[in-house]
XYZ file of C-alpha atoms in Angstrom:
551
model
C 7.194 11.882 24.014
C 7.569 8.238 24.929
C 7.944 6.017 21.879
C 5.333 3.290 21.537
C 5.783 0.254 19.306
C 3.507 -1.023 16.515
C 2.480 -3.739 18.991
C 0.897 -0.966 21.048
C 2.835 -1.762 24.205
C 2.344 0.620 27.098
C 4.246 3.865 26.989
C 2.618 5.781 24.163
C 1.762 9.404 24.791
C -1.448 10.447 26.516
C -3.288 13.138 24.575
C -6.665 14.177 23.212
C -7.691 15.747 19.907
C -10.706 17.919 19.267
C -12.443 18.268 15.917
C -15.071 16.641 13.766
C -14.800 12.898 14.448
C -15.716 10.445 11.683
C -15.780 7.143 13.529
C -16.575 4.794 10.597
C -18.344 2.588 13.135
C -21.287 0.359 12.208
C -23.728 3.255 12.719
C -21.558 5.691 10.721
C -21.415 7.978 13.741
C -20.038 11.457 13.083
C -19.466 13.886 15.937
C -19.518 17.450 14.509
C -17.552 18.643 17.545
C -15.952 15.772 19.391
C -12.879 14.668 21.302
C -10.834 11.520 20.984
C -8.746 10.481 24.006
C -5.614 8.350 23.532
C -3.096 6.678 25.834
C -0.632 3.838 25.370
C -1.415 3.742 21.665
C -5.103 2.954 22.268
C -8.295 5.023 22.033
C -9.711 5.415 25.545
C -12.871 7.289 24.552
C -14.614 9.178 21.743
C -17.023 11.753 23.138
C -18.750 15.028 22.332
C -16.347 17.872 23.016
C -18.392 19.157 25.937
C -18.649 15.753 27.681
C -16.546 14.966 30.786
C -13.180 13.366 29.985
C -12.703 9.653 30.695
C -10.848 8.408 33.769
C -7.149 9.147 33.603
C -7.617 12.102 31.267
C -9.009 14.612 33.758
C -5.955 16.843 33.381
C -5.767 16.522 29.583
C -6.940 19.474 27.519
C -7.905 18.302 24.007
C -5.757 19.858 21.281
C -7.971 21.799 18.887
C -7.172 20.536 15.393
C -9.702 22.682 13.538
C -10.097 19.662 11.281
C -11.749 16.286 10.771
C -10.400 13.072 12.318
C -10.661 9.694 10.538
C -9.198 6.233 11.059
C -5.815 5.901 9.369
C -6.012 4.591 5.802
C -5.390 0.849 5.346
C -3.901 -0.170 2.000
C -4.312 -3.776 0.911
C -2.118 -3.779 -2.174
C 1.151 -2.126 -3.083
C 4.587 -3.086 -4.356
C 6.220 -0.664 -1.957
C 9.885 -0.747 -3.082
C 8.827 0.419 -6.541
C 7.271 3.584 -5.153
C 10.605 5.347 -5.639
C 9.952 5.200 -9.408
C 8.041 7.719 -11.487
C 4.776 7.218 -13.339
C 5.091 5.341 -16.632
C 3.689 6.958 -19.769
C 2.046 3.683 -20.809
C 2.670 3.301 -24.574
C -0.354 1.165 -25.505
C -3.331 -0.693 -24.111
C -2.683 -4.230 -22.909
C -5.077 -7.109 -22.270
C -2.932 -9.161 -19.895
C -0.090 -8.453 -17.504
C 2.242 -10.734 -19.533
C 2.247 -8.209 -22.352
C 3.834 -5.270 -20.532
C 6.207 -6.916 -18.066
C 8.820 -7.702 -20.715
C 8.813 -4.528 -22.792
C 11.877 -2.383 -23.422
C 10.281 0.576 -21.614
C 9.590 -1.614 -18.595
C 13.224 -2.730 -18.437
C 14.470 0.828 -18.797
C 12.145 2.388 -16.245
C 11.569 -0.452 -13.787
C 13.754 -3.532 -14.056
C 16.998 -1.645 -14.555
C 16.677 0.887 -11.733
C 15.283 -1.614 -9.213
C 18.006 -4.153 -9.974
C 20.518 -1.540 -8.865
C 18.595 -0.312 -5.817
C 17.646 -3.769 -4.654
C 21.161 -5.150 -4.603
C 23.025 -2.270 -2.972
C 23.129 -2.556 0.854
C 23.474 1.235 1.168
C 20.412 1.903 -0.996
C 18.024 -0.741 0.375
C 17.400 1.124 3.659
C 17.032 4.377 1.725
C 14.232 2.780 -0.328
C 12.472 1.690 2.850
C 12.758 5.098 4.509
C 11.544 6.922 1.408
C 8.521 4.787 0.548
C 7.317 4.644 4.148
C 7.445 8.423 4.283
C 5.538 8.559 1.007
C 2.802 6.421 2.556
C 2.615 8.657 5.634
C 2.281 11.932 3.746
C -0.602 10.348 1.810
C -2.413 9.415 5.029
C -1.646 5.683 4.858
C -0.970 3.983 8.192
C -0.988 0.342 6.995
C 0.388 -1.149 3.784
C 2.280 -4.198 2.585
C 5.775 -4.636 3.965
C 9.142 -4.667 2.293
C 10.743 -8.095 2.225
C 14.386 -9.116 2.099
C 15.845 -12.419 1.045
C 19.360 -13.867 0.983
C 21.170 -16.508 -1.008
C 20.884 -18.804 2.012
C 17.112 -18.870 1.638
C 16.430 -16.925 4.825
C 13.768 -14.225 4.793
C 13.277 -11.153 6.883
C 10.944 -8.187 6.811
C 11.629 -4.673 7.856
C 9.648 -3.655 10.890
C 9.019 -0.033 10.170
C 6.940 2.986 11.050
C 3.964 2.110 8.830
C 2.084 -1.022 9.828
C 3.011 -4.111 7.873
C 0.152 -6.329 6.679
C 2.457 -9.325 6.374
C 4.332 -9.065 9.668
C 2.346 -7.379 12.407
C 4.199 -8.566 15.537
C 0.812 -8.386 17.247
C -1.392 -11.411 18.014
C -4.519 -9.249 17.776
C -3.630 -8.325 14.178
C -3.265 -11.631 12.296
C -0.675 -11.411 9.547
C -1.703 -11.824 5.922
C 0.364 -13.394 3.163
C 0.927 -11.876 -0.266
C 3.224 -14.617 -1.574
C 2.888 -18.383 -1.491
C 5.318 -21.147 -2.411
C 5.391 -22.080 -6.102
C 4.250 -25.610 -5.279
C 1.172 -24.240 -3.493
C 0.392 -22.007 -6.448
C 0.405 -24.918 -8.909
C -1.045 -27.800 -6.864
C -4.793 -27.581 -6.232
C -4.773 -29.643 -3.044
C -1.896 -27.675 -1.551
C -3.449 -24.353 -2.543
C -6.769 -25.285 -0.952
C -4.957 -26.449 2.184
C -3.228 -23.084 2.369
C -6.583 -21.326 1.968
C -7.930 -23.331 4.879
C -5.102 -22.156 7.111
C -4.942 -19.238 9.518
C -3.886 -16.432 7.177
C -5.580 -14.224 4.654
C -3.950 -14.595 1.213
C -3.685 -11.333 -0.733
C -3.020 -12.724 -4.214
C -3.205 -11.287 -7.713
C -6.231 -12.784 -9.438
C -7.400 -12.464 -13.049
C -5.221 -9.412 -13.764
C -6.071 -8.359 -17.289
C -9.193 -8.247 -19.418
C -8.829 -11.216 -21.772
C -9.618 -14.919 -21.589
C -6.167 -15.787 -20.299
C -6.663 -13.469 -17.328
C -10.102 -14.905 -16.537
C -8.743 -18.444 -16.770
C -6.700 -17.824 -13.638
C -10.008 -17.544 -11.817
C -11.795 -20.376 -13.613
C -8.912 -22.688 -12.731
C -9.931 -22.329 -9.075
C -12.805 -24.736 -9.789
C -11.404 -28.162 -8.959
C -11.999 -31.636 -10.403
C -14.748 -32.454 -7.907
C -16.596 -29.222 -8.666
C -15.644 -27.440 -5.460
C -13.874 -24.087 -5.632
C -10.465 -23.270 -4.185
C -11.951 -20.160 -2.598
C -12.534 -19.464 1.087
C -12.853 -16.309 3.148
C -9.066 -16.306 3.266
C -8.782 -15.516 -0.454
C -8.447 -11.809 -1.212
C -8.194 -11.384 -4.973
C -6.145 -8.402 -6.140
C -7.403 -6.590 -9.276
C -10.009 -9.149 -10.518
C -10.282 -7.179 -13.768
C -10.927 -10.341 -15.787
C -13.923 -11.524 -13.777
C -17.422 -11.687 -15.242
C -20.582 -11.028 -13.202
C -21.114 -14.753 -12.570
C -17.522 -15.014 -11.305
C -18.145 -12.356 -8.679
C -21.180 -14.369 -7.578
C -18.933 -17.395 -7.053
C -16.303 -15.347 -5.238
C -18.883 -13.879 -2.872
C -20.662 -17.186 -2.277
C -17.429 -18.721 -1.008
C -16.519 -15.766 1.208
C -13.794 -14.292 -0.994
C -13.083 -10.555 -1.177
C -11.110 -8.306 -3.518
C -8.713 -5.381 -3.676
C -9.486 -2.692 -6.238
C -6.724 -0.613 -7.876
C -8.693 1.381 -10.454
C -6.023 3.802 -11.668
C -3.448 1.109 -12.368
C -6.076 -1.037 -14.112
C -7.153 1.864 -16.330
C -3.600 2.913 -17.184
C -2.561 -0.600 -18.253
C -5.765 -2.127 -19.610
C -8.101 0.771 -20.354
C -10.736 -0.590 -17.980
C -11.080 -1.710 -14.399
C -13.016 -4.384 -12.522
C -16.775 -4.709 -13.053
C -17.461 -2.986 -9.750
C -21.215 -2.895 -10.300
C -21.220 -6.694 -10.581
C -18.920 -7.020 -7.572
C -21.193 -4.839 -5.472
C -24.327 -6.643 -6.637
C -22.762 -9.967 -5.666
C -21.895 -8.660 -2.203
C -18.122 -8.903 -2.559
C -16.290 -6.953 0.147
C -13.792 -4.548 -1.425
C -10.598 -2.888 -0.210
C -8.320 -0.427 -2.015
C -4.688 -0.443 -3.080
C -2.661 2.104 -5.029
C -0.685 -0.801 -6.599
C 2.588 1.078 -7.231
C 3.772 4.437 -8.509
C 4.822 2.994 -11.896
C 1.197 2.727 -13.014
C -0.875 3.970 -10.106
C -1.453 6.632 -7.499
C 1.181 7.916 -5.102
C -0.958 6.723 -2.205
C -4.458 5.964 -0.997
C -5.510 9.609 -0.867
C -5.012 9.786 -4.623
C -6.499 6.343 -5.223
C -9.722 7.386 -3.477
C -10.108 10.114 -6.096
C -9.500 7.661 -8.932
C -11.995 5.266 -7.362
C -14.701 7.917 -7.216
C -14.148 8.863 -10.861
C -14.290 5.192 -11.880
C -17.417 4.665 -9.800
C -19.084 7.685 -11.401
C -18.143 6.464 -14.887
C -19.733 3.083 -14.075
C -23.004 4.742 -13.143
C -22.446 5.946 -9.606
C -21.831 2.515 -8.072
C -20.443 3.693 -4.737
C -21.140 6.620 -2.450
C -18.251 8.594 -1.004
C -18.948 6.888 2.324
C -18.632 3.484 0.624
C -15.253 4.475 -0.784
C -13.879 5.761 2.517
C -15.068 2.520 4.144
C -12.987 0.545 1.623
C -9.854 2.239 2.958
C -10.817 1.925 6.632
C -13.349 -0.447 8.212
C -13.860 -2.723 5.178
C -10.114 -3.150 4.751
C -9.791 -3.958 8.450
C -12.602 -6.516 8.178
C -10.938 -8.181 5.190
C -7.755 -8.553 7.284
C -9.690 -9.677 10.398
C -8.404 -6.550 12.130
C -11.804 -4.963 12.663
C -11.657 -5.431 16.432
C -8.574 -3.198 16.605
C -8.398 -0.951 13.545
C -10.545 0.628 10.851
C -12.857 2.571 13.181
C -12.512 5.175 15.908
C -13.953 3.434 18.952
C -12.920 2.742 22.531
C -10.260 0.022 22.634
C -9.145 0.467 19.030
C -5.561 1.319 18.211
C -4.969 5.022 17.705
C -4.123 5.110 14.000
C -5.514 8.507 13.030
C -5.694 10.782 10.000
C -6.672 14.450 10.360
C -7.426 16.807 7.488
C -7.747 20.579 7.627
C -11.483 21.047 7.071
C -14.793 20.637 8.840
C -16.996 21.718 5.960
C -18.942 19.659 3.429
C -19.934 16.035 3.779
C -17.212 14.346 5.872
C -16.666 11.505 3.398
C -16.590 13.808 0.395
C -14.189 16.061 2.279
C -11.661 13.248 2.666
C -11.789 12.215 -0.979
C -11.510 15.859 -2.059
C -8.574 16.501 0.304
C -5.229 17.347 -1.274
C -1.911 16.167 0.107
C -1.338 19.470 1.883
C -4.720 19.238 3.606
C -3.356 16.449 5.817
C -2.417 18.028 9.130
C -1.751 14.953 11.303
C -1.107 11.223 10.995
C -0.607 8.998 14.033
C 0.208 5.284 14.237
C -0.192 3.419 17.534
C -0.834 6.817 19.110
C 2.518 8.181 17.937
C 2.307 11.418 15.912
C 4.271 10.581 12.766
C 3.483 13.428 10.367
C 1.727 16.733 10.648
C 1.848 20.494 10.874
C 4.596 22.161 12.870
C 2.106 23.266 15.518
C 0.504 19.873 16.047
C 3.767 17.934 15.912
C 5.498 20.222 18.418
C 2.458 20.165 20.687
C 2.164 16.376 20.640
C 5.854 15.442 20.625
C 7.281 17.949 23.107
C 9.899 15.958 25.019
C 13.518 16.943 25.470
C 14.544 13.268 25.615
C 13.392 12.533 22.072
C 14.936 13.557 18.733
C 13.236 16.472 17.025
C 10.853 15.789 14.132
C 12.338 16.079 10.634
C 11.332 18.494 7.875
C 10.277 16.584 4.711
C 10.700 19.804 2.657
C 7.298 19.700 0.968
C 5.959 22.667 -0.964
C 2.579 24.185 -0.281
C 1.048 26.157 2.564
C 2.325 25.471 6.050
C 5.391 23.533 7.085
C 5.084 19.812 7.873
C 7.230 17.647 10.142
C 7.986 13.895 10.314
C 8.776 11.792 13.366
C 10.404 8.553 12.173
C 12.003 7.190 15.331
C 10.993 3.532 15.802
C 12.824 1.171 18.131
C 11.601 -1.943 16.324
C 12.829 -0.767 12.896
C 15.764 -2.392 11.184
C 18.882 -0.622 12.578
C 20.083 0.471 9.146
C 16.729 2.139 8.481
C 16.423 3.588 11.972
C 19.734 5.430 11.561
C 18.713 7.023 8.271
C 16.958 10.383 7.925
C 14.593 11.114 5.058
C 16.997 13.790 3.820
C 19.869 11.330 3.633
C 17.690 8.659 2.032
C 16.465 11.125 -0.589
C 20.021 12.168 -1.383
C 21.232 8.597 -1.797
C 18.377 7.628 -4.068
C 18.508 10.803 -6.166
C 22.236 10.384 -6.763
C 22.019 6.665 -7.540
C 19.098 6.972 -9.949
C 20.703 9.889 -11.783
C 23.940 7.944 -12.178
C 22.664 4.437 -12.874
C 25.140 3.560 -15.663
C 28.125 4.320 -13.448
C 26.507 2.956 -10.315
C 25.873 -0.449 -11.822
C 29.535 -0.654 -12.853
C 30.630 -0.605 -9.223
C 31.663 -3.888 -7.504
C 28.677 -6.170 -7.110
C 26.969 -6.775 -3.817
C 27.942 -10.449 -4.115
C 31.619 -9.551 -4.381
C 31.322 -7.137 -1.487
C 29.799 -9.784 0.748
C 32.269 -12.430 -0.402
C 35.142 -10.109 0.428
C 33.613 -9.610 3.856
C 33.802 -13.305 4.652
C 30.947 -14.772 2.692
C 28.120 -13.472 4.833
C 24.604 -13.879 3.381
C 23.891 -11.657 0.401
C 20.764 -9.737 1.396
C 18.637 -8.101 -1.283
C 15.274 -6.431 -1.532
C 12.805 -9.132 -2.585
C 11.667 -7.405 -5.771
C 8.531 -9.276 -6.676
C 8.439 -8.083 -10.288
C 12.048 -8.971 -11.095
C 13.750 -11.669 -9.095
C 13.354 -15.438 -8.791
C 12.435 -16.137 -5.169
C 10.576 -19.438 -5.348
C 7.369 -17.653 -4.369
C 4.285 -16.742 -6.381
C 2.021 -13.704 -6.247
C -0.931 -15.513 -7.840
C -2.397 -19.033 -8.167
C -1.427 -21.019 -11.256
C -3.769 -24.018 -11.065
C -4.420 -26.082 -14.222
C -7.784 -25.723 -15.933
C -10.133 -28.684 -15.473
C -10.438 -28.960 -19.269
C -6.876 -30.200 -19.434
C -5.671 -27.049 -21.134
C -2.247 -25.764 -20.279
C -1.943 -24.163 -16.887
C -2.777 -20.416 -17.113
C 0.690 -19.409 -16.070
C 2.351 -16.040 -16.428
C 6.082 -15.779 -16.834
C 6.927 -13.206 -14.213
C 10.587 -13.833 -13.245
C 9.884 -13.901 -9.522
C 7.749 -16.991 -10.031
C 10.582 -19.104 -11.386
C 11.904 -22.036 -9.374
C 13.985 -20.956 -6.366
C 17.681 -20.608 -6.866
C 20.585 -18.156 -6.738
C 19.957 -14.747 -8.228
C 21.324 -14.758 -11.791
C 19.304 -11.995 -13.474
C 21.368 -10.133 -16.075
C 20.590 -6.475 -15.630
C 19.690 -4.555 -18.787
C 21.553 -1.448 -19.864
C 20.989 1.341 -17.372
C 19.695 4.837 -18.058
C 19.360 7.727 -15.607
C 15.911 8.198 -14.097
C 14.462 10.633 -11.569
C 13.240 9.834 -8.068
C 9.466 10.063 -7.761
C 8.258 12.951 -5.625
C 6.473 12.321 -2.346
C 3.203 14.092 -3.165
C 1.121 14.851 -6.228
C 0.876 18.552 -5.427
C 4.668 18.833 -5.462
C 5.011 16.946 -8.746
C 4.007 18.841 -11.865
C 5.621 16.267 -14.169
C 3.508 13.509 -12.591
C 0.349 15.485 -13.202
C 1.337 16.239 -16.794
C 2.023 12.563 -17.586
C -1.174 11.492 -15.852
C -3.261 14.038 -17.738
C -1.882 12.807 -21.075
C -2.193 9.030 -20.468
C -4.114 7.809 -23.504
C -5.475 4.560 -22.022
C -7.625 6.501 -19.562
C -11.277 7.166 -20.467
C -11.985 10.535 -22.066
C -11.653 13.308 -19.525
C -10.531 10.975 -16.718
C -6.914 12.166 -16.627
C -7.824 15.848 -16.557
C -10.481 15.318 -13.907
C -8.052 13.392 -11.726
C -5.228 15.897 -12.079
C -7.655 18.688 -11.188
C -8.566 16.827 -8.003
C -4.883 16.332 -7.145
C -3.783 19.923 -7.692
């Protein structure tokens, strides 16, 4: 198999898949028995199975999947490095993100472990390899990237297997930003200028359920009465917004990212989705992170349906699947290339092992082990042994890797990517898992080893690269706007360490305790399901219903 790049340069494999095709196009076309033809990373045609093949595919026999084909899932919010950590048994209900970020439990389970992983040059690539694999086995083909920064102020992003919202390397997929400079976050004129630029801004907005959380939104109304909102503003969470706020957001072209499970676990409630829908706000989905959310979008779709049902049946299953496909692509301005299965779109595909029931319900009901194929840019990245061997048969390429998942049928991974960071490219999932498991189990001793700074200094003072851990480290960048209220009240500012003024990393790590590496899938993780089922901030019956759907 020839290896294509995320930029979809020529050279991707030529193949065709047969099955039920859920196009997610504007007409919601579903082909009960269809074929999708791919070459060079692009969809050449989507046709009924008995139709003649398109030009160039005359000799191609479609591979019978026996399943249903969807666009790959597009995630608009995650803190990917943290997806190595296990679900937090949230001790109480909070009303604002400030209240939980500094707790002792948070330091023990999050700050401590990530301080170690983020500063060790042998563990950073292992984090990247592991969390990208976790996204793949949950059907996610696009998420937010993993950033690095150094003490020289330079920044770099891994170019990996899963598409990176923030660094696409493709002019047809405009990059989005999820961090802005502190000065832009606190100066109304500079923030509005940034919003009028060429990039979507995926920024936390009104995270929490109290007045302080809502004030972050109200502060977007400027002195002259105009709002610092354009179609470039994509508000993450929006749990503090009132119905009239959603009207303002929609009127100015803003959209939002919904992370219902994380909202419910931390705050006991999620966004007013009925008000958001009534206002016409476009909505995407994000799992947030594994500390207080789903393992991936496949799980988050289930949480979203339960939350929608609890709110009175706000969304249909088709609406929810659209949030993770075409609506997400539209929010990113990628809808000409991704989010639907149409001629000329990039071949990011998800296939599940069923053709029964409503096609949208079938995807939300699908368990991890129902995923039988995931492709990105036409490259088969994860799937059953049969499909992966059929689609990647080439003696010149390395064999796919076994992720060692439980459940029926063996699955294989193909992680070769020429554009990946070399230290990630050289690392197998097995080796990455071993490094992380050992380090997390031995955190007290690991942290006592020579620091990364000393290691780099001994090597001649080369830049000290670290994972840019957006919940821990000062980087001079903000994840949310911090504009002052027009009333003259103090700026509604949170005290997240990463939003401190830029400077050398001086964080004093808390005492370390051993922790376990989070498992890749929900079906393989009984402890995850037990914790989730017992989370007391969830509405009555929500945890049990969700764990039943995940099992």
